[in-house]
Amino acid sequence: MVSVKARPYDYALEPGKTALVVIDMQRDFIERGGFGDALGNDVSRLEAIIPATAKLMGLFRERGWPIIHTREAHKPDLSDCPPSKIRRGSASLRIGEEGPMGRLLVTGEPGNQIVPELAALEGETVIDKPGKGMFWATGLHERLRGLGITHLVFAGVTTEVCVQTSMREANDRGYECLLIDEATESYFSEFKASTIEMIVAQGGIVGWVASLDDLATALEGAEAAA
Ligand code: C5J
């Protein structure tokens, strides 16, 4: 067990049973011309976490620990996208419509790819999820159970939507969840801050939050002591 300084109290990370989940670091949300931009958001806020997320992925890759990448993605015929979801959002450009990076939030389109800096390496799992949560219609729980994973470290966007939804879903399924502060972001700074407070409230009702440095220090310290 590796003890990581975290809120609301230290997180007990279990090497060998821990996977990193990187939520929706896809061009649709991070780059101009994508879904997030069509909604009128300042996408540069999300782009800014790419270096920290890459460093976090490096910590897992160096140790050969599993990394799961998700993309919010719908089938080309949109049969897995409820009309209610399509109706909401930008009136000018909706899910499935053609934008500068192809059809918005549709699997296989250029905008649906993970940003090149964070692209999955061979052997890493990429999950296309039609919902905000990573367990809905993905088979991910069975896959994680097959790998013996009990602990999940979270990164990605947006903190209050797909990251928080996935973390809550994971919490309900019994995973011990840790969110890394510098590796998650929202288009709205106050939404990120509030989400972090919600996660750690009431003794960690959804899980823990730690800084990237505190995670790195804990891992390196544990290895030096071994
Ligand atoms: C949203 C997400 N915000 N990945 N998706 O629609 O958070």
mmCIF file with all atom_site columns, C-alpha atoms and ligand atoms in Angstrom:
data_model
loop_
_atom_site.group_PDB
_atom_site.id
_atom_site.type_symbol
_atom_site.label_atom_id
_atom_site.label_alt_id
_atom_site.label_comp_id
_atom_site.label_asym_id
_atom_site.label_entity_id
_atom_site.label_seq_id
_atom_site.pdbx_PDB_ins_code
_atom_site.Cartn_x
_atom_site.Cartn_y
_atom_site.Cartn_z
_atom_site.occupancy
_atom_site.B_iso_or_equiv
_atom_site.pdbx_formal_charge
_atom_site.auth_seq_id
_atom_site.auth_comp_id
_atom_site.auth_asym_id
_atom_site.auth_atom_id
_atom_site.pdbx_PDB_model_num
ATOM   1   C CA . MET A 1 1   ? 0.000   0.000  0.000   1.00 0.00 ? 1   MET A CA 1
ATOM   2   C CA . VAL A 1 2   ? 1.218   3.509  -0.843  1.00 0.00 ? 2   VAL A CA 1
ATOM   3   C CA . SER A 1 3   ? -0.122  6.354  1.264   1.00 0.00 ? 3   SER A CA 1
ATOM   4   C CA . VAL A 1 4   ? -0.847  9.479  -0.827  1.00 0.00 ? 4   VAL A CA 1
ATOM   5   C CA . LYS A 1 5   ? -1.386  12.865 0.837   1.00 0.00 ? 5   LYS A CA 1
ATOM   6   C CA . ALA A 1 6   ? -4.930  13.759 -0.192  1.00 0.00 ? 6   ALA A CA 1
ATOM   7   C CA . ARG A 1 7   ? -8.186  15.333 0.882   1.00 0.00 ? 7   ARG A CA 1
ATOM   8   C CA . PRO A 1 8   ? -10.188 14.585 2.986   1.00 0.00 ? 8   PRO A CA 1
ATOM   9   C CA . TYR A 1 9   ? -7.437  12.291 4.347   1.00 0.00 ? 9   TYR A CA 1
ATOM   10  C CA . ASP A 1 10  ? -4.585  10.176 2.981   1.00 0.00 ? 10  ASP A CA 1
ATOM   11  C CA . TYR A 1 11  ? -5.468  7.835  0.104   1.00 0.00 ? 11  TYR A CA 1
ATOM   12  C CA . ALA A 1 12  ? -4.319  4.205  0.359   1.00 0.00 ? 12  ALA A CA 1
ATOM   13  C CA . LEU A 1 13  ? -3.225  3.336  -3.180  1.00 0.00 ? 13  LEU A CA 1
ATOM   14  C CA . GLU A 1 14  ? -2.809  -0.353 -3.962  1.00 0.00 ? 14  GLU A CA 1
ATOM   15  C CA . PRO A 1 15  ? -0.079  -0.993 -6.578  1.00 0.00 ? 15  PRO A CA 1
ATOM   16  C CA . GLY A 1 16  ? -1.189  -3.801 -8.873  1.00 0.00 ? 16  GLY A CA 1
ATOM   17  C CA . LYS A 1 17  ? -4.852  -3.042 -8.259  1.00 0.00 ? 17  LYS A CA 1
ATOM   18  C CA . THR A 1 18  ? -4.878  0.569  -9.487  1.00 0.00 ? 18  THR A CA 1
ATOM   19  C CA . ALA A 1 19  ? -5.757  1.890  -12.948 1.00 0.00 ? 19  ALA A CA 1
ATOM   20  C CA . LEU A 1 20  ? -5.696  5.434  -14.318 1.00 0.00 ? 20  LEU A CA 1
ATOM   21  C CA . VAL A 1 21  ? -8.838  6.633  -16.079 1.00 0.00 ? 21  VAL A CA 1
ATOM   22  C CA . VAL A 1 22  ? -8.409  9.580  -18.456 1.00 0.00 ? 22  VAL A CA 1
ATOM   23  C CA . ILE A 1 23  ? -11.838 10.928 -19.293 1.00 0.00 ? 23  ILE A CA 1
ATOM   24  C CA . ASP A 1 24  ? -12.678 12.411 -22.717 1.00 0.00 ? 24  ASP A CA 1
ATOM   25  C CA . MET A 1 25  ? -9.420  14.221 -23.544 1.00 0.00 ? 25  MET A CA 1
ATOM   26  C CA . GLN A 1 26  ? -10.694 14.321 -27.124 1.00 0.00 ? 26  GLN A CA 1
ATOM   27  C CA . ARG A 1 27  ? -10.432 17.110 -29.677 1.00 0.00 ? 27  ARG A CA 1
ATOM   28  C CA . ASP A 1 28  ? -14.235 17.640 -29.465 1.00 0.00 ? 28  ASP A CA 1
ATOM   29  C CA . PHE A 1 29  ? -13.771 19.197 -26.029 1.00 0.00 ? 29  PHE A CA 1
ATOM   30  C CA . ILE A 1 30  ? -10.224 20.569 -26.146 1.00 0.00 ? 30  ILE A CA 1
ATOM   31  C CA . GLU A 1 31  ? -9.857  22.211 -29.556 1.00 0.00 ? 31  GLU A CA 1
ATOM   32  C CA . ARG A 1 32  ? -11.503 25.065 -31.364 1.00 0.00 ? 32  ARG A CA 1
ATOM   33  C CA . GLY A 1 33  ? -14.177 23.874 -33.798 1.00 0.00 ? 33  GLY A CA 1
ATOM   34  C CA . GLY A 1 34  ? -15.340 21.037 -31.546 1.00 0.00 ? 34  GLY A CA 1
ATOM   35  C CA . PHE A 1 35  ? -18.390 20.364 -29.394 1.00 0.00 ? 35  PHE A CA 1
ATOM   36  C CA . GLY A 1 36  ? -17.182 22.424 -26.421 1.00 0.00 ? 36  GLY A CA 1
ATOM   37  C CA . ASP A 1 37  ? -16.392 25.373 -28.662 1.00 0.00 ? 37  ASP A CA 1
ATOM   38  C CA . ALA A 1 38  ? -19.808 25.099 -30.373 1.00 0.00 ? 38  ALA A CA 1
ATOM   39  C CA . LEU A 1 39  ? -21.377 25.514 -26.940 1.00 0.00 ? 39  LEU A CA 1
ATOM   40  C CA . GLY A 1 40  ? -19.578 28.849 -26.601 1.00 0.00 ? 40  GLY A CA 1
ATOM   41  C CA . ASN A 1 41  ? -16.883 27.740 -24.150 1.00 0.00 ? 41  ASN A CA 1
ATOM   42  C CA . ASP A 1 42  ? -13.285 28.904 -23.787 1.00 0.00 ? 42  ASP A CA 1
ATOM   43  C CA . VAL A 1 43  ? -11.536 25.655 -24.685 1.00 0.00 ? 43  VAL A CA 1
ATOM   44  C CA . SER A 1 44  ? -8.071  26.958 -23.748 1.00 0.00 ? 44  SER A CA 1
ATOM   45  C CA . ARG A 1 45  ? -8.895  26.230 -20.095 1.00 0.00 ? 45  ARG A CA 1
ATOM   46  C CA . LEU A 1 46  ? -9.070  22.519 -20.928 1.00 0.00 ? 46  LEU A CA 1
ATOM   47  C CA . GLU A 1 47  ? -6.055  22.541 -23.227 1.00 0.00 ? 47  GLU A CA 1
ATOM   48  C CA . ALA A 1 48  ? -3.975  23.852 -20.304 1.00 0.00 ? 48  ALA A CA 1
ATOM   49  C CA . ILE A 1 49  ? -4.149  20.521 -18.425 1.00 0.00 ? 49  ILE A CA 1
ATOM   50  C CA . ILE A 1 50  ? -2.535  18.498 -21.225 1.00 0.00 ? 50  ILE A CA 1
ATOM   51  C CA . PRO A 1 51  ? 1.030   18.688 -19.739 1.00 0.00 ? 51  PRO A CA 1
ATOM   52  C CA . ALA A 1 52  ? -0.096  17.638 -16.236 1.00 0.00 ? 52  ALA A CA 1
ATOM   53  C CA . THR A 1 53  ? -2.208  14.821 -17.654 1.00 0.00 ? 53  THR A CA 1
ATOM   54  C CA . ALA A 1 54  ? 0.744   13.624 -19.761 1.00 0.00 ? 54  ALA A CA 1
ATOM   55  C CA . LYS A 1 55  ? 2.937   13.617 -16.640 1.00 0.00 ? 55  LYS A CA 1
ATOM   56  C CA . LEU A 1 56  ? 0.307   11.625 -14.742 1.00 0.00 ? 56  LEU A CA 1
ATOM   57  C CA . MET A 1 57  ? 0.084   9.112  -17.600 1.00 0.00 ? 57  MET A CA 1
ATOM   58  C CA . GLY A 1 58  ? 3.885   8.896  -17.484 1.00 0.00 ? 58  GLY A CA 1
ATOM   59  C CA . LEU A 1 59  ? 3.766   7.845  -13.823 1.00 0.00 ? 59  LEU A CA 1
ATOM   60  C CA . PHE A 1 60  ? 1.484   4.935  -14.754 1.00 0.00 ? 60  PHE A CA 1
ATOM   61  C CA . ARG A 1 61  ? 3.365   3.995  -17.921 1.00 0.00 ? 61  ARG A CA 1
ATOM   62  C CA . GLU A 1 62  ? 6.726   3.907  -16.094 1.00 0.00 ? 62  GLU A CA 1
ATOM   63  C CA . ARG A 1 63  ? 5.258   1.348  -13.703 1.00 0.00 ? 63  ARG A CA 1
ATOM   64  C CA . GLY A 1 64  ? 3.361   -0.651 -16.329 1.00 0.00 ? 64  GLY A CA 1
ATOM   65  C CA . TRP A 1 65  ? 0.044   0.092  -14.605 1.00 0.00 ? 65  TRP A CA 1
ATOM   66  C CA . PRO A 1 66  ? -3.156  0.079  -16.698 1.00 0.00 ? 66  PRO A CA 1
ATOM   67  C CA . ILE A 1 67  ? -4.511  3.211  -18.348 1.00 0.00 ? 67  ILE A CA 1
ATOM   68  C CA . ILE A 1 68  ? -8.114  3.470  -19.562 1.00 0.00 ? 68  ILE A CA 1
ATOM   69  C CA . HIS A 1 69  ? -8.925  6.290  -21.987 1.00 0.00 ? 69  HIS A CA 1
ATOM   70  C CA . THR A 1 70  ? -12.550 7.249  -22.612 1.00 0.00 ? 70  THR A CA 1
ATOM   71  C CA . ARG A 1 71  ? -14.159 9.224  -25.420 1.00 0.00 ? 71  ARG A CA 1
ATOM   72  C CA . GLU A 1 72  ? -17.705 10.537 -25.434 1.00 0.00 ? 72  GLU A CA 1
ATOM   73  C CA . ALA A 1 73  ? -18.761 9.012  -28.738 1.00 0.00 ? 73  ALA A CA 1
ATOM   74  C CA . HIS A 1 74  ? -21.936 8.016  -30.531 1.00 0.00 ? 74  HIS A CA 1
ATOM   75  C CA . LYS A 1 75  ? -22.523 5.572  -33.368 1.00 0.00 ? 75  LYS A CA 1
ATOM   76  C CA . PRO A 1 76  ? -22.726 7.217  -36.824 1.00 0.00 ? 76  PRO A CA 1
ATOM   77  C CA . ASP A 1 77  ? -26.481 6.469  -36.998 1.00 0.00 ? 77  ASP A CA 1
ATOM   78  C CA . LEU A 1 78  ? -26.894 8.089  -33.524 1.00 0.00 ? 78  LEU A CA 1
ATOM   79  C CA . SER A 1 79  ? -28.932 5.072  -32.390 1.00 0.00 ? 79  SER A CA 1
ATOM   80  C CA . ASP A 1 80  ? -27.175 5.292  -29.012 1.00 0.00 ? 80  ASP A CA 1
ATOM   81  C CA . CYS A 1 81  ? -27.885 8.997  -28.568 1.00 0.00 ? 81  CYS A CA 1
ATOM   82  C CA . PRO A 1 82  ? -31.241 9.918  -27.031 1.00 0.00 ? 82  PRO A CA 1
ATOM   83  C CA . PRO A 1 83  ? -33.083 12.634 -29.001 1.00 0.00 ? 83  PRO A CA 1
ATOM   84  C CA . SER A 1 84  ? -33.294 14.593 -25.745 1.00 0.00 ? 84  SER A CA 1
ATOM   85  C CA . LYS A 1 85  ? -29.466 14.809 -25.704 1.00 0.00 ? 85  LYS A CA 1
ATOM   86  C CA . ILE A 1 86  ? -29.370 15.969 -29.328 1.00 0.00 ? 86  ILE A CA 1
ATOM   87  C CA . ARG A 1 87  ? -32.023 18.634 -28.710 1.00 0.00 ? 87  ARG A CA 1
ATOM   88  C CA . ARG A 1 88  ? -30.040 20.229 -25.918 1.00 0.00 ? 88  ARG A CA 1
ATOM   89  C CA . GLY A 1 89  ? -26.796 22.157 -26.397 1.00 0.00 ? 89  GLY A CA 1
ATOM   90  C CA . SER A 1 90  ? -25.825 24.509 -29.167 1.00 0.00 ? 90  SER A CA 1
ATOM   91  C CA . ALA A 1 91  ? -28.694 25.484 -31.483 1.00 0.00 ? 91  ALA A CA 1
ATOM   92  C CA . SER A 1 92  ? -26.231 26.170 -34.311 1.00 0.00 ? 92  SER A CA 1
ATOM   93  C CA . LEU A 1 93  ? -24.299 22.869 -34.223 1.00 0.00 ? 93  LEU A CA 1
ATOM   94  C CA . ARG A 1 94  ? -25.723 19.744 -32.632 1.00 0.00 ? 94  ARG A CA 1
ATOM   95  C CA . ILE A 1 95  ? -24.400 16.244 -31.922 1.00 0.00 ? 95  ILE A CA 1
ATOM   96  C CA . GLY A 1 96  ? -24.030 14.383 -35.240 1.00 0.00 ? 96  GLY A CA 1
ATOM   97  C CA . GLU A 1 97  ? -23.844 17.546 -37.342 1.00 0.00 ? 97  GLU A CA 1
ATOM   98  C CA . GLU A 1 98  ? -20.819 18.342 -39.481 1.00 0.00 ? 98  GLU A CA 1
ATOM   99  C CA . GLY A 1 99  ? -18.359 20.763 -37.899 1.00 0.00 ? 99  GLY A CA 1
ATOM   100 C CA . PRO A 1 100 ? -14.799 21.797 -38.768 1.00 0.00 ? 100 PRO A CA 1
ATOM   101 C CA . MET A 1 101 ? -13.486 18.501 -37.271 1.00 0.00 ? 101 MET A CA 1
ATOM   102 C CA . GLY A 1 102 ? -16.193 16.246 -38.696 1.00 0.00 ? 102 GLY A CA 1
ATOM   103 C CA . ARG A 1 103 ? -19.481 15.155 -37.135 1.00 0.00 ? 103 ARG A CA 1
ATOM   104 C CA . LEU A 1 104 ? -19.716 16.238 -33.490 1.00 0.00 ? 104 LEU A CA 1
ATOM   105 C CA . LEU A 1 105 ? -19.249 13.463 -30.908 1.00 0.00 ? 105 LEU A CA 1
ATOM   106 C CA . VAL A 1 106 ? -19.443 10.726 -33.555 1.00 0.00 ? 106 VAL A CA 1
ATOM   107 C CA . THR A 1 107 ? -17.066 7.797  -33.368 1.00 0.00 ? 107 THR A CA 1
ATOM   108 C CA . GLY A 1 108 ? -14.286 7.725  -35.956 1.00 0.00 ? 108 GLY A CA 1
ATOM   109 C CA . GLU A 1 109 ? -14.487 11.451 -36.774 1.00 0.00 ? 109 GLU A CA 1
ATOM   110 C CA . PRO A 1 110 ? -11.317 13.591 -36.436 1.00 0.00 ? 110 PRO A CA 1
ATOM   111 C CA . GLY A 1 111 ? -12.824 15.572 -33.560 1.00 0.00 ? 111 GLY A CA 1
ATOM   112 C CA . ASN A 1 112 ? -13.554 12.391 -31.662 1.00 0.00 ? 112 ASN A CA 1
ATOM   113 C CA . GLN A 1 113 ? -9.879  11.419 -31.420 1.00 0.00 ? 113 GLN A CA 1
ATOM   114 C CA . ILE A 1 114 ? -7.874  11.905 -28.242 1.00 0.00 ? 114 ILE A CA 1
ATOM   115 C CA . VAL A 1 115 ? -5.499  14.891 -28.531 1.00 0.00 ? 115 VAL A CA 1
ATOM   116 C CA . PRO A 1 116 ? -2.173  13.674 -29.969 1.00 0.00 ? 116 PRO A CA 1
ATOM   117 C CA . GLU A 1 117 ? -0.165  14.536 -26.825 1.00 0.00 ? 117 GLU A CA 1
ATOM   118 C CA . LEU A 1 118 ? -2.280  12.074 -24.790 1.00 0.00 ? 118 LEU A CA 1
ATOM   119 C CA . ALA A 1 119 ? -2.971  9.403  -27.420 1.00 0.00 ? 119 ALA A CA 1
ATOM   120 C CA . ALA A 1 120 ? -3.291  5.836  -26.164 1.00 0.00 ? 120 ALA A CA 1
ATOM   121 C CA . LEU A 1 121 ? -0.311  3.538  -26.567 1.00 0.00 ? 121 LEU A CA 1
ATOM   122 C CA . GLU A 1 122 ? -0.654  -0.044 -27.757 1.00 0.00 ? 122 GLU A CA 1
ATOM   123 C CA . GLY A 1 123 ? -2.063  -2.164 -24.941 1.00 0.00 ? 123 GLY A CA 1
ATOM   124 C CA . GLU A 1 124 ? -3.979  0.692  -23.309 1.00 0.00 ? 124 GLU A CA 1
ATOM   125 C CA . THR A 1 125 ? -7.767  0.488  -23.299 1.00 0.00 ? 125 THR A CA 1
ATOM   126 C CA . VAL A 1 126 ? -9.893  3.019  -25.189 1.00 0.00 ? 126 VAL A CA 1
ATOM   127 C CA . ILE A 1 127 ? -13.595 3.059  -24.295 1.00 0.00 ? 127 ILE A CA 1
ATOM   128 C CA . ASP A 1 128 ? -16.212 4.828  -26.412 1.00 0.00 ? 128 ASP A CA 1
ATOM   129 C CA . LYS A 1 129 ? -18.989 5.828  -24.048 1.00 0.00 ? 129 LYS A CA 1
ATOM   130 C CA . PRO A 1 130 ? -22.363 7.135  -25.245 1.00 0.00 ? 130 PRO A CA 1
ATOM   131 C CA . GLY A 1 131 ? -23.181 8.644  -21.861 1.00 0.00 ? 131 GLY A CA 1
ATOM   132 C CA . LYS A 1 132 ? -21.532 11.033 -19.472 1.00 0.00 ? 132 LYS A CA 1
ATOM   133 C CA . GLY A 1 133 ? -20.632 8.164  -17.125 1.00 0.00 ? 133 GLY A CA 1
ATOM   134 C CA . MET A 1 134 ? -17.991 5.629  -18.170 1.00 0.00 ? 134 MET A CA 1
ATOM   135 C CA . PHE A 1 135 ? -19.938 2.538  -17.072 1.00 0.00 ? 135 PHE A CA 1
ATOM   136 C CA . TRP A 1 136 ? -23.144 3.171  -19.017 1.00 0.00 ? 136 TRP A CA 1
ATOM   137 C CA . ALA A 1 137 ? -23.299 0.767  -22.013 1.00 0.00 ? 137 ALA A CA 1
ATOM   138 C CA . THR A 1 138 ? -19.530 0.127  -22.078 1.00 0.00 ? 138 THR A CA 1
ATOM   139 C CA . GLY A 1 139 ? -18.838 -3.160 -20.265 1.00 0.00 ? 139 GLY A CA 1
ATOM   140 C CA . LEU A 1 140 ? -16.023 -1.399 -18.401 1.00 0.00 ? 140 LEU A CA 1
ATOM   141 C CA . HIS A 1 141 ? -16.899 -2.741 -14.941 1.00 0.00 ? 141 HIS A CA 1
ATOM   142 C CA . GLU A 1 142 ? -16.508 -6.335 -16.126 1.00 0.00 ? 142 GLU A CA 1
ATOM   143 C CA . ARG A 1 143 ? -13.229 -5.470 -17.836 1.00 0.00 ? 143 ARG A CA 1
ATOM   144 C CA . LEU A 1 144 ? -11.821 -3.793 -14.702 1.00 0.00 ? 144 LEU A CA 1
ATOM   145 C CA . ARG A 1 145 ? -12.944 -6.685 -12.540 1.00 0.00 ? 145 ARG A CA 1
ATOM   146 C CA . GLY A 1 146 ? -11.188 -9.047 -14.927 1.00 0.00 ? 146 GLY A CA 1
ATOM   147 C CA . LEU A 1 147 ? -7.965  -7.084 -14.372 1.00 0.00 ? 147 LEU A CA 1
ATOM   148 C CA . GLY A 1 148 ? -8.418  -7.193 -10.582 1.00 0.00 ? 148 GLY A CA 1
ATOM   149 C CA . ILE A 1 149 ? -8.714  -3.398 -10.366 1.00 0.00 ? 149 ILE A CA 1
ATOM   150 C CA . THR A 1 150 ? -10.160 -2.024 -7.123  1.00 0.00 ? 150 THR A CA 1
ATOM   151 C CA . HIS A 1 151 ? -8.649  1.491  -7.156  1.00 0.00 ? 151 HIS A CA 1
ATOM   152 C CA . LEU A 1 152 ? -9.136  4.174  -9.818  1.00 0.00 ? 152 LEU A CA 1
ATOM   153 C CA . VAL A 1 153 ? -7.183  7.394  -10.289 1.00 0.00 ? 153 VAL A CA 1
ATOM   154 C CA . PHE A 1 154 ? -9.116  9.957  -12.353 1.00 0.00 ? 154 PHE A CA 1
ATOM   155 C CA . ALA A 1 155 ? -8.094  12.689 -14.794 1.00 0.00 ? 155 ALA A CA 1
ATOM   156 C CA . GLY A 1 156 ? -9.807  14.435 -17.696 1.00 0.00 ? 156 GLY A CA 1
ATOM   157 C CA . VAL A 1 157 ? -12.690 16.698 -18.623 1.00 0.00 ? 157 VAL A CA 1
ATOM   158 C CA . THR A 1 158 ? -15.002 18.137 -17.679 1.00 0.00 ? 158 THR A CA 1
ATOM   159 C CA . THR A 1 159 ? -14.662 17.911 -13.912 1.00 0.00 ? 159 THR A CA 1
ATOM   160 C CA . GLU A 1 160 ? -18.322 18.445 -13.105 1.00 0.00 ? 160 GLU A CA 1
ATOM   161 C CA . VAL A 1 161 ? -19.833 16.459 -15.990 1.00 0.00 ? 161 VAL A CA 1
ATOM   162 C CA . CYS A 1 162 ? -18.126 13.310 -17.294 1.00 0.00 ? 162 CYS A CA 1
ATOM   163 C CA . VAL A 1 163 ? -15.410 13.085 -14.640 1.00 0.00 ? 163 VAL A CA 1
ATOM   164 C CA . GLN A 1 164 ? -17.752 13.521 -11.723 1.00 0.00 ? 164 GLN A CA 1
ATOM   165 C CA . THR A 1 165 ? -20.437 11.258 -13.230 1.00 0.00 ? 165 THR A CA 1
ATOM   166 C CA . SER A 1 166 ? -17.864 8.517  -13.868 1.00 0.00 ? 166 SER A CA 1
ATOM   167 C CA . MET A 1 167 ? -16.384 8.886  -10.404 1.00 0.00 ? 167 MET A CA 1
ATOM   168 C CA . ARG A 1 168 ? -19.817 8.635  -8.791  1.00 0.00 ? 168 ARG A CA 1
ATOM   169 C CA . GLU A 1 169 ? -20.639 5.563  -10.889 1.00 0.00 ? 169 GLU A CA 1
ATOM   170 C CA . ALA A 1 170 ? -17.305 4.020  -9.842  1.00 0.00 ? 170 ALA A CA 1
ATOM   171 C CA . ASN A 1 171 ? -17.941 4.870  -6.206  1.00 0.00 ? 171 ASN A CA 1
ATOM   172 C CA . ASP A 1 172 ? -21.307 3.080  -6.347  1.00 0.00 ? 172 ASP A CA 1
ATOM   173 C CA . ARG A 1 173 ? -19.554 0.001  -7.770  1.00 0.00 ? 173 ARG A CA 1
ATOM   174 C CA . GLY A 1 174 ? -17.096 -0.112 -4.862  1.00 0.00 ? 174 GLY A CA 1
ATOM   175 C CA . TYR A 1 175 ? -13.961 1.403  -6.420  1.00 0.00 ? 175 TYR A CA 1
ATOM   176 C CA . GLU A 1 176 ? -11.689 3.594  -4.269  1.00 0.00 ? 176 GLU A CA 1
ATOM   177 C CA . CYS A 1 177 ? -11.489 6.781  -6.357  1.00 0.00 ? 177 CYS A CA 1
ATOM   178 C CA . LEU A 1 178 ? -8.807  9.479  -6.399  1.00 0.00 ? 178 LEU A CA 1
ATOM   179 C CA . LEU A 1 179 ? -9.038  12.601 -8.581  1.00 0.00 ? 179 LEU A CA 1
ATOM   180 C CA . ILE A 1 180 ? -5.833  14.470 -9.514  1.00 0.00 ? 180 ILE A CA 1
ATOM   181 C CA . ASP A 1 181 ? -6.427  18.205 -9.193  1.00 0.00 ? 181 ASP A CA 1
ATOM   182 C CA . GLU A 1 182 ? -4.102  19.525 -11.946 1.00 0.00 ? 182 GLU A CA 1
ATOM   183 C CA . ALA A 1 183 ? -5.207  16.847 -14.428 1.00 0.00 ? 183 ALA A CA 1
ATOM   184 C CA . THR A 1 184 ? -8.879  17.790 -14.543 1.00 0.00 ? 184 THR A CA 1
ATOM   185 C CA . GLU A 1 185 ? -10.614 20.958 -15.686 1.00 0.00 ? 185 GLU A CA 1
ATOM   186 C CA . SER A 1 186 ? -13.917 22.589 -16.430 1.00 0.00 ? 186 SER A CA 1
ATOM   187 C CA . TYR A 1 187 ? -14.939 25.407 -18.752 1.00 0.00 ? 187 TYR A CA 1
ATOM   188 C CA . PHE A 1 188 ? -16.096 27.074 -15.503 1.00 0.00 ? 188 PHE A CA 1
ATOM   189 C CA . SER A 1 189 ? -13.519 27.449 -12.709 1.00 0.00 ? 189 SER A CA 1
ATOM   190 C CA . GLU A 1 190 ? -16.238 27.608 -10.063 1.00 0.00 ? 190 GLU A CA 1
ATOM   191 C CA . PHE A 1 191 ? -17.731 24.300 -11.236 1.00 0.00 ? 191 PHE A CA 1
ATOM   192 C CA . LYS A 1 192 ? -14.349 22.553 -10.862 1.00 0.00 ? 192 LYS A CA 1
ATOM   193 C CA . ALA A 1 193 ? -13.863 24.007 -7.389  1.00 0.00 ? 193 ALA A CA 1
ATOM   194 C CA . SER A 1 194 ? -17.378 23.054 -6.282  1.00 0.00 ? 194 SER A CA 1
ATOM   195 C CA . THR A 1 195 ? -17.056 19.532 -7.662  1.00 0.00 ? 195 THR A CA 1
ATOM   196 C CA . ILE A 1 196 ? -13.840 18.966 -5.733  1.00 0.00 ? 196 ILE A CA 1
ATOM   197 C CA . GLU A 1 197 ? -15.530 20.133 -2.544  1.00 0.00 ? 197 GLU A CA 1
ATOM   198 C CA . MET A 1 198 ? -18.492 17.801 -3.214  1.00 0.00 ? 198 MET A CA 1
ATOM   199 C CA . ILE A 1 199 ? -16.174 14.823 -3.747  1.00 0.00 ? 199 ILE A CA 1
ATOM   200 C CA . VAL A 1 200 ? -14.240 15.261 -0.505  1.00 0.00 ? 200 VAL A CA 1
ATOM   201 C CA . ALA A 1 201 ? -17.208 16.367 1.617   1.00 0.00 ? 201 ALA A CA 1
ATOM   202 C CA . GLN A 1 202 ? -18.566 14.221 4.428   1.00 0.00 ? 202 GLN A CA 1
ATOM   203 C CA . GLY A 1 203 ? -15.502 12.053 4.822   1.00 0.00 ? 203 GLY A CA 1
ATOM   204 C CA . GLY A 1 204 ? -14.960 11.512 1.086   1.00 0.00 ? 204 GLY A CA 1
ATOM   205 C CA . ILE A 1 205 ? -18.514 10.802 0.002   1.00 0.00 ? 205 ILE A CA 1
ATOM   206 C CA . VAL A 1 206 ? -17.343 10.280 -3.607  1.00 0.00 ? 206 VAL A CA 1
ATOM   207 C CA . GLY A 1 207 ? -13.619 9.774  -3.000  1.00 0.00 ? 207 GLY A CA 1
ATOM   208 C CA . TRP A 1 208 ? -10.340 11.665 -2.591  1.00 0.00 ? 208 TRP A CA 1
ATOM   209 C CA . VAL A 1 209 ? -8.527  14.531 -4.330  1.00 0.00 ? 209 VAL A CA 1
ATOM   210 C CA . ALA A 1 210 ? -4.717  14.875 -4.439  1.00 0.00 ? 210 ALA A CA 1
ATOM   211 C CA . SER A 1 211 ? -2.191  17.002 -6.252  1.00 0.00 ? 211 SER A CA 1
ATOM   212 C CA . LEU A 1 212 ? -0.042  15.494 -8.987  1.00 0.00 ? 212 LEU A CA 1
ATOM   213 C CA . ASP A 1 213 ? 3.096   16.274 -6.994  1.00 0.00 ? 213 ASP A CA 1
ATOM   214 C CA . ASP A 1 214 ? 1.775   14.497 -3.914  1.00 0.00 ? 214 ASP A CA 1
ATOM   215 C CA . LEU A 1 215 ? 0.963   11.406 -5.977  1.00 0.00 ? 215 LEU A CA 1
ATOM   216 C CA . ALA A 1 216 ? 4.416   11.420 -7.625  1.00 0.00 ? 216 ALA A CA 1
ATOM   217 C CA . THR A 1 217 ? 6.171   11.974 -4.284  1.00 0.00 ? 217 THR A CA 1
ATOM   218 C CA . ALA A 1 218 ? 4.266   9.119  -2.659  1.00 0.00 ? 218 ALA A CA 1
ATOM   219 C CA . LEU A 1 219 ? 5.036   6.670  -5.479  1.00 0.00 ? 219 LEU A CA 1
ATOM   220 C CA . GLU A 1 220 ? 8.703   7.614  -5.673  1.00 0.00 ? 220 GLU A CA 1
ATOM   221 C CA . GLY A 1 221 ? 9.072   7.623  -1.882  1.00 0.00 ? 221 GLY A CA 1
ATOM   222 C CA . ALA A 1 222 ? 7.526   4.172  -1.566  1.00 0.00 ? 222 ALA A CA 1
ATOM   223 C CA . GLU A 1 223 ? 9.842   2.806  -4.271  1.00 0.00 ? 223 GLU A CA 1
ATOM   224 C CA . ALA A 1 224 ? 12.950  4.372  -2.700  1.00 0.00 ? 224 ALA A CA 1
ATOM   225 C CA . ALA A 1 225 ? 12.037  2.817  0.646   1.00 0.00 ? 225 ALA A CA 1
ATOM   226 C CA . ALA A 1 226 ? 11.455  -0.654 -0.833  1.00 0.00 ? 226 ALA A CA 1
HETATM 227 C C1 . C5J B 2 .   ? -19.630 17.110 -21.570 1.00 0.00 ? 1   C5J B C1 1
HETATM 228 C C2 . C5J B 2 .   ? -17.798 15.771 -20.775 1.00 0.00 ? 1   C5J B C2 1
HETATM 229 N N1 . C5J B 2 .   ? -19.343 18.150 -20.779 1.00 0.00 ? 1   C5J B N1 1
HETATM 230 N N2 . C5J B 2 .   ? -16.841 14.968 -21.205 1.00 0.00 ? 1   C5J B N2 1
HETATM 231 N N3 . C5J B 2 .   ? -18.841 16.012 -21.634 1.00 0.00 ? 1   C5J B N3 1
HETATM 232 O O1 . C5J B 2 .   ? -20.595 17.165 -22.291 1.00 0.00 ? 1   C5J B O1 1
HETATM 233 O O2 . C5J B 2 .   ? -17.716 16.288 -19.681 1.00 0.00 ? 1   C5J B O2 1
#
